GROMACS .gro file of C-alpha atoms in nm:
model
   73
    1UNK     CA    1  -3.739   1.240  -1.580
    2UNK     CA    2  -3.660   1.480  -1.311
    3UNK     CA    3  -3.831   1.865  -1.277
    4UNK     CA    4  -3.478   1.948  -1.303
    5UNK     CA    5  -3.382   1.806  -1.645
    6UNK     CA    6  -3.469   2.076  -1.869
    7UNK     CA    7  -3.208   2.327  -1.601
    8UNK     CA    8  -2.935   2.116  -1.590
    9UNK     CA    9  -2.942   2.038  -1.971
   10UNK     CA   10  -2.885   2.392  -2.042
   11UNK     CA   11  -2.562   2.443  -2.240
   12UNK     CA   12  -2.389   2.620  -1.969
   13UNK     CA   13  -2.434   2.371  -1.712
   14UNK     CA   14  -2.366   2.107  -1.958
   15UNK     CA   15  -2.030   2.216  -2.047
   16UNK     CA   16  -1.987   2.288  -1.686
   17UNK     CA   17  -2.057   1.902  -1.613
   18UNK     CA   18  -1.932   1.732  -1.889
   19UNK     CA   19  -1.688   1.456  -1.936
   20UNK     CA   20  -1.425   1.685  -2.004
   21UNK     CA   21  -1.431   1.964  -1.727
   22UNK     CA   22  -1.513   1.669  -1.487
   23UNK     CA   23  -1.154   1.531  -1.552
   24UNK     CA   24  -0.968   1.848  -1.592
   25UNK     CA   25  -1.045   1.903  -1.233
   26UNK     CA   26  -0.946   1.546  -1.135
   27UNK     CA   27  -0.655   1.641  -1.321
   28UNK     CA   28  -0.612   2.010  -1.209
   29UNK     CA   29  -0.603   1.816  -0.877
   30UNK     CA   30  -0.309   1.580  -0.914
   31UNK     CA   31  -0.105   1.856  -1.080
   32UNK     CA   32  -0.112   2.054  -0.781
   33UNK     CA   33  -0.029   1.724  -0.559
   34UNK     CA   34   0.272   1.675  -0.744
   35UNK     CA   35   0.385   2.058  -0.697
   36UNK     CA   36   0.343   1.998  -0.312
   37UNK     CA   37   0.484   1.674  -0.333
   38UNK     CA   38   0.781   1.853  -0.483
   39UNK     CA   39   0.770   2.111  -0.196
   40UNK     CA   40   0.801   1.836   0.025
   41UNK     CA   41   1.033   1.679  -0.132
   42UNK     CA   42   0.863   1.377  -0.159
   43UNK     CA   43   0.881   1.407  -0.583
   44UNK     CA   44   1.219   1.516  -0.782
   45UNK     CA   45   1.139   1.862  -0.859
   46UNK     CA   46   1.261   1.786  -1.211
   47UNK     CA   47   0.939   1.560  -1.207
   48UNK     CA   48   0.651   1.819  -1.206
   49UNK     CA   49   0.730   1.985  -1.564
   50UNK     CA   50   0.603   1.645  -1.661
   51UNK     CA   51   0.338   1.577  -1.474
   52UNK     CA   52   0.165   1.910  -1.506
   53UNK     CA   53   0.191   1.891  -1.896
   54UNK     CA   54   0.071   1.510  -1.864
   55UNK     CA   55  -0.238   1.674  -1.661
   56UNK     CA   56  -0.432   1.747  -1.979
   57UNK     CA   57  -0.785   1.665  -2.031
   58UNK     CA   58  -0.733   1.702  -2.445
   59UNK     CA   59  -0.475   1.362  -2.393
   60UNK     CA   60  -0.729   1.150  -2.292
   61UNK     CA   61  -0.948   0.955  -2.588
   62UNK     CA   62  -1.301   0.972  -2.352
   63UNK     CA   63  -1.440   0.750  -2.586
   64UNK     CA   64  -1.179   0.501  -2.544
   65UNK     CA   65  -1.153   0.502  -2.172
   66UNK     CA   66  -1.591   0.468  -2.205
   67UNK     CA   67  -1.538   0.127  -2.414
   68UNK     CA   68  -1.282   0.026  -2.142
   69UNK     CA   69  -0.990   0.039  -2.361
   70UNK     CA   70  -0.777   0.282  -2.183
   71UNK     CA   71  -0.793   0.607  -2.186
   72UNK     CA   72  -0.447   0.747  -2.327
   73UNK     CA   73  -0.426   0.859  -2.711
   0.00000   0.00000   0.00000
């Protein structure tokens, strides 16, 4: 056990770091690399409505994707 255990299990840091907020990022991350893209025009701007409302940490089953099974609900 590390002398920082006890800190970083404190609920605000723990919702900072968890699963969730983790992969929202990831997410938050291709969203805006799709916009770009679009900019670009290296994606059909008709294709980012989609992809920023597929960019949604609440669409992925964690405890799926943990098992291995996939991640998509």
């Amino acid at each position: 056990m590390s002398l920082l255990t006890p800190m970083l299990r404190s609920s605000p840091l723990t919702d900072w770091f968890s699963d969730a907020q983790r992969v929202q990022g990831m997410l938050d991350f291709e969203a805006a690399l799709a916009q770009a893209q679009a900019a670009c025009g290296m994606v059909p701007p008709e294709a980012v409505g989609p992809i920023v409302a597929a960019c949604r940490h609440e669409a992925i089953d964690f405890g799926r994707a943990g098992r291995g099974g996939g991640g998509s609900r």
